[in-house]
Coordinates of C-alpha atoms and ligand atoms in Angstrom, one line a residue:
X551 CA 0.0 0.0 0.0
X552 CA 1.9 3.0 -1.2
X553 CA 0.1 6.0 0.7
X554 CA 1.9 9.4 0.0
X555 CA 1.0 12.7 1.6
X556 CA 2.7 16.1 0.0
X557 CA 3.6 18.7 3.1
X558 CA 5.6 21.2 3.0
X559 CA 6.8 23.8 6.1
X560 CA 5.8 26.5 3.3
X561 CA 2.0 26.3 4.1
X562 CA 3.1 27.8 7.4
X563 CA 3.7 31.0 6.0
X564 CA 0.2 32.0 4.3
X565 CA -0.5 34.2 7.6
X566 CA -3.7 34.9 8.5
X567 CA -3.5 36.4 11.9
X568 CA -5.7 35.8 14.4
X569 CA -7.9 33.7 12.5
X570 CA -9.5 29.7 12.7
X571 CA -7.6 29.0 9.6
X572 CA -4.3 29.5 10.6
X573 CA -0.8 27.6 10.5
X574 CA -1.5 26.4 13.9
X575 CA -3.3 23.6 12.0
X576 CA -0.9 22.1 10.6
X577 CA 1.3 22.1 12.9
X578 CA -1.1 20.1 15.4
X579 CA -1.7 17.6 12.6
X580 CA 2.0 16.8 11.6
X581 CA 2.6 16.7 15.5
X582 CA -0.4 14.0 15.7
X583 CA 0.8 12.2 12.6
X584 CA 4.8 12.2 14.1
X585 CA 3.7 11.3 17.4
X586 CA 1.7 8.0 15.9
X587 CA 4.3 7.2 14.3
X588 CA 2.3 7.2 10.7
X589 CA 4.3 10.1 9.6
X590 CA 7.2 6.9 8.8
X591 CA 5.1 5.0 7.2
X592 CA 4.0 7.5 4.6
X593 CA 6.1 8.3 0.8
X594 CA 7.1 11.9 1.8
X595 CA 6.0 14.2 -1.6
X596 CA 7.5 18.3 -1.7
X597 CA 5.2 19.8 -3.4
X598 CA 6.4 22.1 -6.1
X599 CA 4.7 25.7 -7.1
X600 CA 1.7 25.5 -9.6
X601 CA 2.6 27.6 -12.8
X602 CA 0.1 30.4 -14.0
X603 CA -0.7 28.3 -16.7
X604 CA -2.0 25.7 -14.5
X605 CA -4.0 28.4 -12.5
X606 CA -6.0 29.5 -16.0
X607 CA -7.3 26.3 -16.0
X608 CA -9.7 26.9 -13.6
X609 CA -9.2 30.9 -12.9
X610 CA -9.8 33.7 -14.8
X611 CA -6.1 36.3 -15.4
X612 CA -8.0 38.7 -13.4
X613 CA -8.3 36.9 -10.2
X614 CA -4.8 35.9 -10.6
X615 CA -3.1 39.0 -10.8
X616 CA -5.7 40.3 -8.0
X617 CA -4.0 37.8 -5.3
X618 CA -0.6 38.5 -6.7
X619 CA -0.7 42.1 -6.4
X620 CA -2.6 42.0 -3.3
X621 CA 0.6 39.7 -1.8
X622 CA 3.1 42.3 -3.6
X623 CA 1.6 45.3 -1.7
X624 CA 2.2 43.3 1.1
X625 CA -1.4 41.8 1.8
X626 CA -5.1 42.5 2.9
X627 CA -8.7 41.2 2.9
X628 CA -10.3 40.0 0.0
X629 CA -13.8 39.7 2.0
X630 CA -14.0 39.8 5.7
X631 CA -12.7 36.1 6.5
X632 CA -10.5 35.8 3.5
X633 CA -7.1 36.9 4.2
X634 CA -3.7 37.5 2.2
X635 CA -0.4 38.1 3.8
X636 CA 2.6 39.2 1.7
X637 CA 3.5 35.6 1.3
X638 CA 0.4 34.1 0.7
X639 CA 0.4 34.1 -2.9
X640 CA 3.3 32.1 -3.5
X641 CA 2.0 30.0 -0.5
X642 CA -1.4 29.5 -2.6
X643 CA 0.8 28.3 -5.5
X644 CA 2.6 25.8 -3.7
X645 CA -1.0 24.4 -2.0
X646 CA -2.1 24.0 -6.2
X647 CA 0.9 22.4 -6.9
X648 CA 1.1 20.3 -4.1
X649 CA -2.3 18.9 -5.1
X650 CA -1.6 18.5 -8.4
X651 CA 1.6 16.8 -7.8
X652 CA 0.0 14.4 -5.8
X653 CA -2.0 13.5 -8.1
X654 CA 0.5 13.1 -11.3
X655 CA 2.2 10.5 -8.4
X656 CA -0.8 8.6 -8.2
X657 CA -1.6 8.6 -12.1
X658 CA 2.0 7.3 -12.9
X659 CA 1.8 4.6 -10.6
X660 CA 4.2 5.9 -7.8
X661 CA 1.5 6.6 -5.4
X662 CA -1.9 4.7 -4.9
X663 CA -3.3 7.3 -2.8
X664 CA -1.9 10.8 -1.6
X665 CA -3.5 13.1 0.9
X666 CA -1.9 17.5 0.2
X667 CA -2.1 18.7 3.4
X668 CA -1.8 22.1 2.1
X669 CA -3.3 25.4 2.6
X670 CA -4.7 28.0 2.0
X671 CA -7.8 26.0 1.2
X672 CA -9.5 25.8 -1.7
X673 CA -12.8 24.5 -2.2
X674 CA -14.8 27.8 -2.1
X675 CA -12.2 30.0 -4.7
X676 CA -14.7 30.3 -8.1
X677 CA -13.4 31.0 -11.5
X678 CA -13.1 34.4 -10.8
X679 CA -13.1 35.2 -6.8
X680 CA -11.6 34.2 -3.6
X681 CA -14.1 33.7 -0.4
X682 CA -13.9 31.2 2.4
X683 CA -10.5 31.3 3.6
X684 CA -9.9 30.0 0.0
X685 CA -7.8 31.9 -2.7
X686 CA -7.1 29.0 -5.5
X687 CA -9.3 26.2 -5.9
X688 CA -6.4 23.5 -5.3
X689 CA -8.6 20.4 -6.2
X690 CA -9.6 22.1 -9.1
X691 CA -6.4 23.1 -10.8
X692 CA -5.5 19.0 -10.4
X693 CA -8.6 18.1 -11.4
X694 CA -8.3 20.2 -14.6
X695 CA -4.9 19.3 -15.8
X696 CA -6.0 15.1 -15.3
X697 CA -8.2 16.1 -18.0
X698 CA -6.0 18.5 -19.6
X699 CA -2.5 16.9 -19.4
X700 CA -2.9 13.4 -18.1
X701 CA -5.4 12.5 -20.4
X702 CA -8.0 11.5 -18.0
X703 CA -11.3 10.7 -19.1
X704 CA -13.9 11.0 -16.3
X705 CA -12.7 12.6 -12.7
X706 CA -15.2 12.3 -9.7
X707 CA -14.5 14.9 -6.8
X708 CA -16.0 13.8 -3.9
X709 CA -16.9 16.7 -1.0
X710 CA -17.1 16.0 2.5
X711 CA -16.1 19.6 3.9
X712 CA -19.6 20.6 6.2
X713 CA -19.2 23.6 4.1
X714 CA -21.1 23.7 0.3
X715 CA -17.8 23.9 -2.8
X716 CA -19.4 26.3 -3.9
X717 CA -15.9 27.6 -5.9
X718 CA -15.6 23.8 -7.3
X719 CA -19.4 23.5 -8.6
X720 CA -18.7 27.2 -10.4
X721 CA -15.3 26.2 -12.4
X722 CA -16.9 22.5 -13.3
X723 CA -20.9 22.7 -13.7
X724 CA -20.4 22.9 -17.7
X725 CA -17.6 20.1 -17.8
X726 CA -18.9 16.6 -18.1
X727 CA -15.8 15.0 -17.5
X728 CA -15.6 15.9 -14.1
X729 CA -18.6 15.0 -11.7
X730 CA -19.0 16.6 -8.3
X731 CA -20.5 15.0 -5.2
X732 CA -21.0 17.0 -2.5
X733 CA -22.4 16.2 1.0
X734 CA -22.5 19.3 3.6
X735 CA -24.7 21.1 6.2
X736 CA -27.7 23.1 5.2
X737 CA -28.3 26.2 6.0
X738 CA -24.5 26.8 6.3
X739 CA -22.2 29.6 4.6
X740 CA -21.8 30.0 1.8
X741 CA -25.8 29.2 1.3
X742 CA -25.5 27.1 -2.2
X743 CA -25.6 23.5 -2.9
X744 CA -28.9 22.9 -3.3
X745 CA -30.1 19.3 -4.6
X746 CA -32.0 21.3 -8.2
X747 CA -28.2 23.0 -8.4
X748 CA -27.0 19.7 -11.0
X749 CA -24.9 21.8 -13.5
X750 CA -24.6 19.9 -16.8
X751 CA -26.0 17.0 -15.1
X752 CA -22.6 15.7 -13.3
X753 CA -23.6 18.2 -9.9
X754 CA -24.5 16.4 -7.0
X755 CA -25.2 17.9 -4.2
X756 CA -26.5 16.3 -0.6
X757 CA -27.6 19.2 2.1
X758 CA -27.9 17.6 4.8
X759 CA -29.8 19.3 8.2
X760 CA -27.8 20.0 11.3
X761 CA -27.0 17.5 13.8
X762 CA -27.0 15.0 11.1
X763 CA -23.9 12.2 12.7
X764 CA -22.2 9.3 12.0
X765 CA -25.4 7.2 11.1
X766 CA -26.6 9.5 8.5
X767 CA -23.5 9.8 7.2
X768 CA -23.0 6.4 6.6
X769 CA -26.7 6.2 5.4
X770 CA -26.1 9.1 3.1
X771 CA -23.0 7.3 1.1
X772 CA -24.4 3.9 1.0
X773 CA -28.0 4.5 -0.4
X774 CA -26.3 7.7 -2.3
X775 CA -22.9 8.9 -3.1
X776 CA -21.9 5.5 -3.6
X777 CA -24.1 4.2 -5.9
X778 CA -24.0 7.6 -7.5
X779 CA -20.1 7.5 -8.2
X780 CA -20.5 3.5 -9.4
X781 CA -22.2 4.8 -12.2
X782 CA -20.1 7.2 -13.2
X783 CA -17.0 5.1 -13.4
X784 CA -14.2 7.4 -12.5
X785 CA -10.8 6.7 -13.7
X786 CA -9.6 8.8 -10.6
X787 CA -11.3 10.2 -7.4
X788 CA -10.2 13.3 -5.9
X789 CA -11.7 14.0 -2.2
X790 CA -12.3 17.7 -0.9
X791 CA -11.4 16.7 3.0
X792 CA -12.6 19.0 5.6
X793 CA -13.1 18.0 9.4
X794 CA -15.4 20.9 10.3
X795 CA -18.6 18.3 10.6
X796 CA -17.3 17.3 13.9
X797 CA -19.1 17.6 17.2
X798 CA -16.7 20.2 18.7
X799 CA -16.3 22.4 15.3
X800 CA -17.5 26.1 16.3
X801 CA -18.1 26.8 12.3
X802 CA -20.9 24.1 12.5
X803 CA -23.5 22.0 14.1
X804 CA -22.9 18.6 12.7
X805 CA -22.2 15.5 15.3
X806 CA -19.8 13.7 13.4
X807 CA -17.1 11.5 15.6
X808 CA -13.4 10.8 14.3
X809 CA -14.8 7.1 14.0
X810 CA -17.0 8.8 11.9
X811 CA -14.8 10.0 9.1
X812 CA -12.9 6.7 9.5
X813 CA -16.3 5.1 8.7
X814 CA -16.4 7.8 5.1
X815 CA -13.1 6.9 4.1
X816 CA -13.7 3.3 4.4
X817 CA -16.4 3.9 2.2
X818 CA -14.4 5.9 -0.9
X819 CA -11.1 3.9 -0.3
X820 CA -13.8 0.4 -1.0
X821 CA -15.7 2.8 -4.3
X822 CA -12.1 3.7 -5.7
X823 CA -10.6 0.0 -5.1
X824 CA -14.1 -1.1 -7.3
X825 CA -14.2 1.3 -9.8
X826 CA -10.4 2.9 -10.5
X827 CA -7.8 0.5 -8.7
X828 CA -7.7 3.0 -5.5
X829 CA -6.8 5.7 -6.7
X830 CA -7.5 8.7 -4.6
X831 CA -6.2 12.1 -4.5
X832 CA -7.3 14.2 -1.4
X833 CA -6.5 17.7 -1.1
X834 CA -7.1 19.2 3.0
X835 CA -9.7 22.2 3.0
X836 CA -11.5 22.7 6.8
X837 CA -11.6 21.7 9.8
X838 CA -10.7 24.0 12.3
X839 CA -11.1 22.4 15.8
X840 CA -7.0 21.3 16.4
X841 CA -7.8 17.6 18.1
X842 CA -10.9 17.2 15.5
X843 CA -8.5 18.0 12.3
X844 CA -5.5 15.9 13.5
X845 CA -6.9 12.8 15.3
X846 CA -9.8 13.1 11.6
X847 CA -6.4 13.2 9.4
X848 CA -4.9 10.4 11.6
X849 CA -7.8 8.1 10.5
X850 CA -8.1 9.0 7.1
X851 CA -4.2 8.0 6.6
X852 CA -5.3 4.5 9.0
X853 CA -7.9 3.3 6.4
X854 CA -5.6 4.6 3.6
X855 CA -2.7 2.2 4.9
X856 CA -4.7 -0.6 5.6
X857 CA -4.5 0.0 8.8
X858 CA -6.9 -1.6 12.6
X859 CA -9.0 1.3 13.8
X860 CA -7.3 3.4 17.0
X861 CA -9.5 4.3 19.2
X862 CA -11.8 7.9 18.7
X863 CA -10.2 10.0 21.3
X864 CA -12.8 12.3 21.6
X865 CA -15.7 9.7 21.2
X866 CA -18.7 11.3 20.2
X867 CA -20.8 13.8 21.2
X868 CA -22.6 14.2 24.5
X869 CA -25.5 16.2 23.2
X870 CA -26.1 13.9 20.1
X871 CA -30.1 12.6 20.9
X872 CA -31.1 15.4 18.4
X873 CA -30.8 13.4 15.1
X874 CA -32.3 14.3 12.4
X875 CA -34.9 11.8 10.7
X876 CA -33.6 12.3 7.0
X877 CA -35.8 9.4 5.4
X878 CA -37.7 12.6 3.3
X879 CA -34.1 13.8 2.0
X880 CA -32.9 10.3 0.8
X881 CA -36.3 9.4 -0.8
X882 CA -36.2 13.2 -2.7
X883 CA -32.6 12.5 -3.3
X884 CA -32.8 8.9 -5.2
X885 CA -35.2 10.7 -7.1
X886 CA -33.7 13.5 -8.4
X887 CA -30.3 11.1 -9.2
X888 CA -32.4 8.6 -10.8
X889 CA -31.4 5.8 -8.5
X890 CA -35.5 4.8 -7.6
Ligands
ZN1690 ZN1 -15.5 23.9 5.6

């Protein structure tokens, strides 16, 4: 099992400040990952710069040169959470390269799997704007050079950030060749995502209410996103990873446990193994409760490598008897994807 991640000390420098996405993240996950010892068991990828050219892909010259010049005066606020610090644009380059060069490892055959653990995140960025906490839209830019470069025929994203990629849905809802799956909390920020949102037909989105847990979760993939992505036959499946539908994130109200997420990746490790030889690409976007996003990291790598369960530190929630009854969502849902 050749599990790779791509980190690099550089994503410490996009400073944001006093802020919930800040370099203090990964710190406590490397720390988690070191202290397990995983961190040895992993193929260590540096991640080089994306070029311009790989940016236009996705992003319009205008937005580009925006977050450039905004870096060269020596940063400022794009919205009121989105932040840029003198460094961040090269930062942002490095978190788009790093995904993408995860992925070229995993399409040559170095890599089965690879998890960026980058940032600034990207899943909100649209063609032209950055919002979120998210400047480039790093799943995106790999995403579009598989199809561009690597010759890939059909990508799935899969979404499990609590937040809506709204930036991801934008740059792909006319390309066929990529398909998005999105599962999230709603009403939650940014407010899109809706199940009638279905682009050219290859959008899928899954709002799910708050409080939804573990349980609907796993209900959620197996009666949806995974007969969903079956059909679709992707040749590659590239995961948007956030760890803000835990219990104790602030950003949300979602109860899902670190077992939880285990129990998710399980899930799209066994769809990738059946449908494109395991090969998954994930590229970090939330997740902003330190324990939450390390000991959620440390499981995804677990399942990656094959590895026995470790216990959920955290266990789950103590306030979790408000479950949602979500039998009305999956019956609407199977009907708007045509899986009645
Ligand atoms: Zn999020």
């Amino acid at each position: 099992m050749t599990v790779g991640v791509v980190y690099s000390p550089v994503f410490l420098e996009h400073d944001t400040g006093e802020h919930p996405e800040s370099p203090l993240r990964l710190e406590a996950v490397v720390q988690k990952l070191q202290e397990t010892g995983l961190w040895d068991n992993l193929v260590h990828v540096a991640p080089p710069p994306a070029s311009v050219d790989d940016l236009l892909r996705v992003h319009t010259g205008r937005h580009v040169d925006y977050i450039r010049c905004l870096s060269e005066v020596g940063g400022g606020r794009v919205d009121a959470e989105t932040i840029v610090s003198s460094r961040s644009y090269d930062v942002a380059l490095f978190a788009a390269g790093g995904v993408k060069r995860g992925l070229e490892a995993v399409v040559n055959g170095d890599l089965v799997s690879a998890f960026a653990l980058v940032r600034p995140p990207g899943h909100h960025a649209t063609r032209d704007g950055a919002m979120g906490f998210c400047l480039f839209n790093n799943i995106a830019v790999a995403a579009a050079y598989a199809l561009d470069t690597l010759k890939i025929g059909r990508v799935l994203i899969l979404d499990f950030d609590v937040h809506h990629g709204n930036g991801t849905q934008d740059i792909f809802a006319r390309e066929p060749r990529v398909s998005y799956i999105s599962v999230h909390q709603s009403p939650l920020y940014p407010g899109s995502g809706a199940i009638h949102e279905r682009g050219a037909g290859n959008i899928f989105n899954i709002p799910l209410p708050p409080f939804s847990g573990d349980d609907e979760y796993a209900r959620v993939y197996d009666e949806i996103v995974v007969p969903v992505a079956s059909r679709l036959k992707p040749e590659i499946i590239l995961v948007s990873a956030g760890f803000d539908g835990h219990w104790r994130e602030s950003l949300a109200s979602m109860s899902l446990t670190i077992k939880g997420y285990a129990d998710i990746m399980r899930r799209i490790n066994a769809l990738a193994k059946a449908s494109c030889g395991g090969r998954i690409v994930i590229a970090l976007e939330g997740g902003y409760d330190l324990a939450a996003l390390s000991g959620g990291i440390r499981a995804v790598f677990d399942v990656l490598l094959g590895n026995a369960d470790a216990p959920d530190p955290l266990g789950p929630s103590r306030e979790n008897d408000n479950a949602p009854d979500i039998d009305p969502l999956l019956m609407r849902l199977k009907e708007s994807f045509d899986l009645t």
